[in-house]
mmCIF file of C-alpha atoms in Angstrom:
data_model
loop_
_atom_site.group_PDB
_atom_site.id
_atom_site.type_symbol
_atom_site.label_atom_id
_atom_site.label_comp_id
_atom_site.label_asym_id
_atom_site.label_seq_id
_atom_site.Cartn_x
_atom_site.Cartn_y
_atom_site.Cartn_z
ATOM 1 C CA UNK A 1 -113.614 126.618 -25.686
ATOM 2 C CA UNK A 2 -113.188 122.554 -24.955
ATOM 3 C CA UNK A 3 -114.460 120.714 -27.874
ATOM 4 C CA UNK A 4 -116.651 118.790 -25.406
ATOM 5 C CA UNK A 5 -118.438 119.184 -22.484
ATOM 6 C CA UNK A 6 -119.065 117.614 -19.117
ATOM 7 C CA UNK A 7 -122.910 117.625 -17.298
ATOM 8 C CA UNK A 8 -124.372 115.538 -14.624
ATOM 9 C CA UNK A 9 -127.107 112.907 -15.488
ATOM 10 C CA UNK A 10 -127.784 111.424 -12.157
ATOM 11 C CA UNK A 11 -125.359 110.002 -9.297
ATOM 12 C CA UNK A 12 -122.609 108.558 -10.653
ATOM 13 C CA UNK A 13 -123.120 109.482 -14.209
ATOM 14 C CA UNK A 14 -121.795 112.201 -16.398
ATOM 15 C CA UNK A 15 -122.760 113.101 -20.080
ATOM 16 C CA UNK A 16 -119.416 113.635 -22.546
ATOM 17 C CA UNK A 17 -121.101 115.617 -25.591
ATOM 18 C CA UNK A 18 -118.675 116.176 -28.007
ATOM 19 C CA UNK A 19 -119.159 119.700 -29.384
ATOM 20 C CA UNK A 20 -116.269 120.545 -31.713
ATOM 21 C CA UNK A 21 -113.060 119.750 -33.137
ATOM 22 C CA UNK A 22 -110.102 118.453 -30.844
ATOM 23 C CA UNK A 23 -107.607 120.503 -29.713
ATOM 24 C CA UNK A 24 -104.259 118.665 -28.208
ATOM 25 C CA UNK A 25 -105.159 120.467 -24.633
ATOM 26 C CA UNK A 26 -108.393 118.576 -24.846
ATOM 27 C CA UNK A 27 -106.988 115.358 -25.647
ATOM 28 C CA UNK A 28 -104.794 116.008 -22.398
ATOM 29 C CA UNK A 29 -107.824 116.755 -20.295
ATOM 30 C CA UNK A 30 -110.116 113.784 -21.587
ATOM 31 C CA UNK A 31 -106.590 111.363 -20.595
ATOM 32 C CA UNK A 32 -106.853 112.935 -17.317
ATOM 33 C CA UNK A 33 -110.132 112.869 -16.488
ATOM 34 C CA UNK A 34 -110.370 109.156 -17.877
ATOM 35 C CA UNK A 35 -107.728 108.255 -15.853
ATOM 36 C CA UNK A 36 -109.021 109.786 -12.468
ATOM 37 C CA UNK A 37 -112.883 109.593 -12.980
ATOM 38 C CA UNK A 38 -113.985 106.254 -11.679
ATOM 39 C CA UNK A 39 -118.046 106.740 -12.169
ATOM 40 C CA UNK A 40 -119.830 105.892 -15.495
ATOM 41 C CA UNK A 41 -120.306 107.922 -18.487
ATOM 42 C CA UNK A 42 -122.781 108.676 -20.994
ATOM 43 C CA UNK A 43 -121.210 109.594 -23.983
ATOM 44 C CA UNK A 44 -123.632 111.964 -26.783
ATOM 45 C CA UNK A 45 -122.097 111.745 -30.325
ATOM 46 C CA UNK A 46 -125.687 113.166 -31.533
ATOM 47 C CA UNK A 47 -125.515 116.035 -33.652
ATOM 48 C CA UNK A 48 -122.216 115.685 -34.761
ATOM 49 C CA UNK A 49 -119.548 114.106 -37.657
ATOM 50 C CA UNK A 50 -118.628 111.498 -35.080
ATOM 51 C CA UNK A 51 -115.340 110.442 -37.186
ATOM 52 C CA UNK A 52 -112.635 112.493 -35.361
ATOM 53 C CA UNK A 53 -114.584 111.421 -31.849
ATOM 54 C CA UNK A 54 -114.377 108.277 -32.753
ATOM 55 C CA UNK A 55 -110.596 108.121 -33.679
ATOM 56 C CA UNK A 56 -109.841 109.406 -30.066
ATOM 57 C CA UNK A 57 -112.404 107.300 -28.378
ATOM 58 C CA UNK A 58 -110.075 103.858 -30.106
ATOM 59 C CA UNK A 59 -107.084 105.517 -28.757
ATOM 60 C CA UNK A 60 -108.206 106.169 -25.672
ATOM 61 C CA UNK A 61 -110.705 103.190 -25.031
ATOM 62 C CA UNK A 62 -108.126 101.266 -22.786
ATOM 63 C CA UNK A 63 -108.322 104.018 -20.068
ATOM 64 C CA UNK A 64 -112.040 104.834 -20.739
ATOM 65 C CA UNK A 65 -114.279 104.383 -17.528
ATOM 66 C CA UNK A 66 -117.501 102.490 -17.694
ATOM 67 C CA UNK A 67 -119.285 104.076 -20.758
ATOM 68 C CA UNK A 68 -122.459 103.881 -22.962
ATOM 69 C CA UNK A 69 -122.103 105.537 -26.471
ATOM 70 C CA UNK A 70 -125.483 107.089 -28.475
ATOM 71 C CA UNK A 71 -126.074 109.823 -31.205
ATOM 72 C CA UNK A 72 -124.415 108.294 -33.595
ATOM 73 C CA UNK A 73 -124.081 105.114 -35.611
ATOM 74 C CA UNK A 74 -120.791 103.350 -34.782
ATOM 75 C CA UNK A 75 -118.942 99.754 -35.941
ATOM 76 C CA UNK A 76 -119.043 98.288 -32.320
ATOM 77 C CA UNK A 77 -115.204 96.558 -33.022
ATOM 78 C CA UNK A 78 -113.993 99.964 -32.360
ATOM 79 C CA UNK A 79 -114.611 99.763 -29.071
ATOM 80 C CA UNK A 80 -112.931 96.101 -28.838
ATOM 81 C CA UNK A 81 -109.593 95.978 -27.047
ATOM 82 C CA UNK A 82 -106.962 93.130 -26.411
ATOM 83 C CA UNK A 83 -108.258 91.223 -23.041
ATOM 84 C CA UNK A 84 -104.748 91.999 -21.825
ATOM 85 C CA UNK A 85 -105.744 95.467 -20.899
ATOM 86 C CA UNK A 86 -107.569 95.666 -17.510
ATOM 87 C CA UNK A 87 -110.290 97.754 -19.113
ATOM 88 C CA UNK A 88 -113.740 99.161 -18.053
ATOM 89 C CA UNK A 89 -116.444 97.868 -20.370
ATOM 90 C CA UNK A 90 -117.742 100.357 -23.125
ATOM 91 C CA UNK A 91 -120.687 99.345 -25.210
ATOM 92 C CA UNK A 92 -122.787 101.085 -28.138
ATOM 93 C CA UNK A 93 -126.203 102.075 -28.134
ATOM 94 C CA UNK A 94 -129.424 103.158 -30.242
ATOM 95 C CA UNK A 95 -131.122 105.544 -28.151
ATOM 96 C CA UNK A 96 -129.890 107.162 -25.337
ATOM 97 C CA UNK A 97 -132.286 106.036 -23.253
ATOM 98 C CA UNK A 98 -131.045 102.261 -23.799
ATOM 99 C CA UNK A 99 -127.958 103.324 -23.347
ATOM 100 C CA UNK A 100 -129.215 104.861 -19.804
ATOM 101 C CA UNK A 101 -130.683 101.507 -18.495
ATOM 102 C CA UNK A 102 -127.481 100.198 -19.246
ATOM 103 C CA UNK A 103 -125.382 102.096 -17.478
ATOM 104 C CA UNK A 104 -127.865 102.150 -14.330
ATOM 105 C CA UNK A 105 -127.520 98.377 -14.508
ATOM 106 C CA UNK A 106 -124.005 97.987 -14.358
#
């Protein structure tokens, strides 16, 4: 079973709840389907130990689509990146529902 899984909110926006430990095959599916999904996404740390999550999402924030993070408090400068990359922005939130308006904003 993938340590995370993938549900619609609305058009154009996914929720990424992380459910469980990382496997390497899911670290190979997240690259791909960062690299190919071009919509925004809602990512749910809530009722988890967000610390391995959070190791993958600084690895992998340069090829990240749009995204709003929730569930779980994070240092925001994880998410920061050298303005050389050509990066989507990815911002923090409280509540998922601030991190909703957000993403319908953008």
């Amino acid at each position: 079973m993938a340590s995370f899984n993938l549900t619609p909110v609305e058009k154009g926006i996914l929720r990424c709840r992380h459910t469980g430990a990382f496997t390497p095959e899911d670290i190979q599916s997240l690259t791909v389907f960062f690299r190919e999904y071009h919509g925004k996404l809602l990512i749910d740390l809530g009722g988890t130990d967000p610390s391995e999550c959070l190791r993958h999402i600084k690895h992998l924030r340069p090829i990240m689509p749009t995204a709003a993070i929730f569930g779980a408090e994070i240092d925001p400068k994880i998410l920061e990146i050298d303005r050389s990359y050509y990066a989507n922005e990815v911002r923090w939130f409280k509540t998922e529902q601030e991190a909703l308006e957000w993403l319908r904003n953008k």
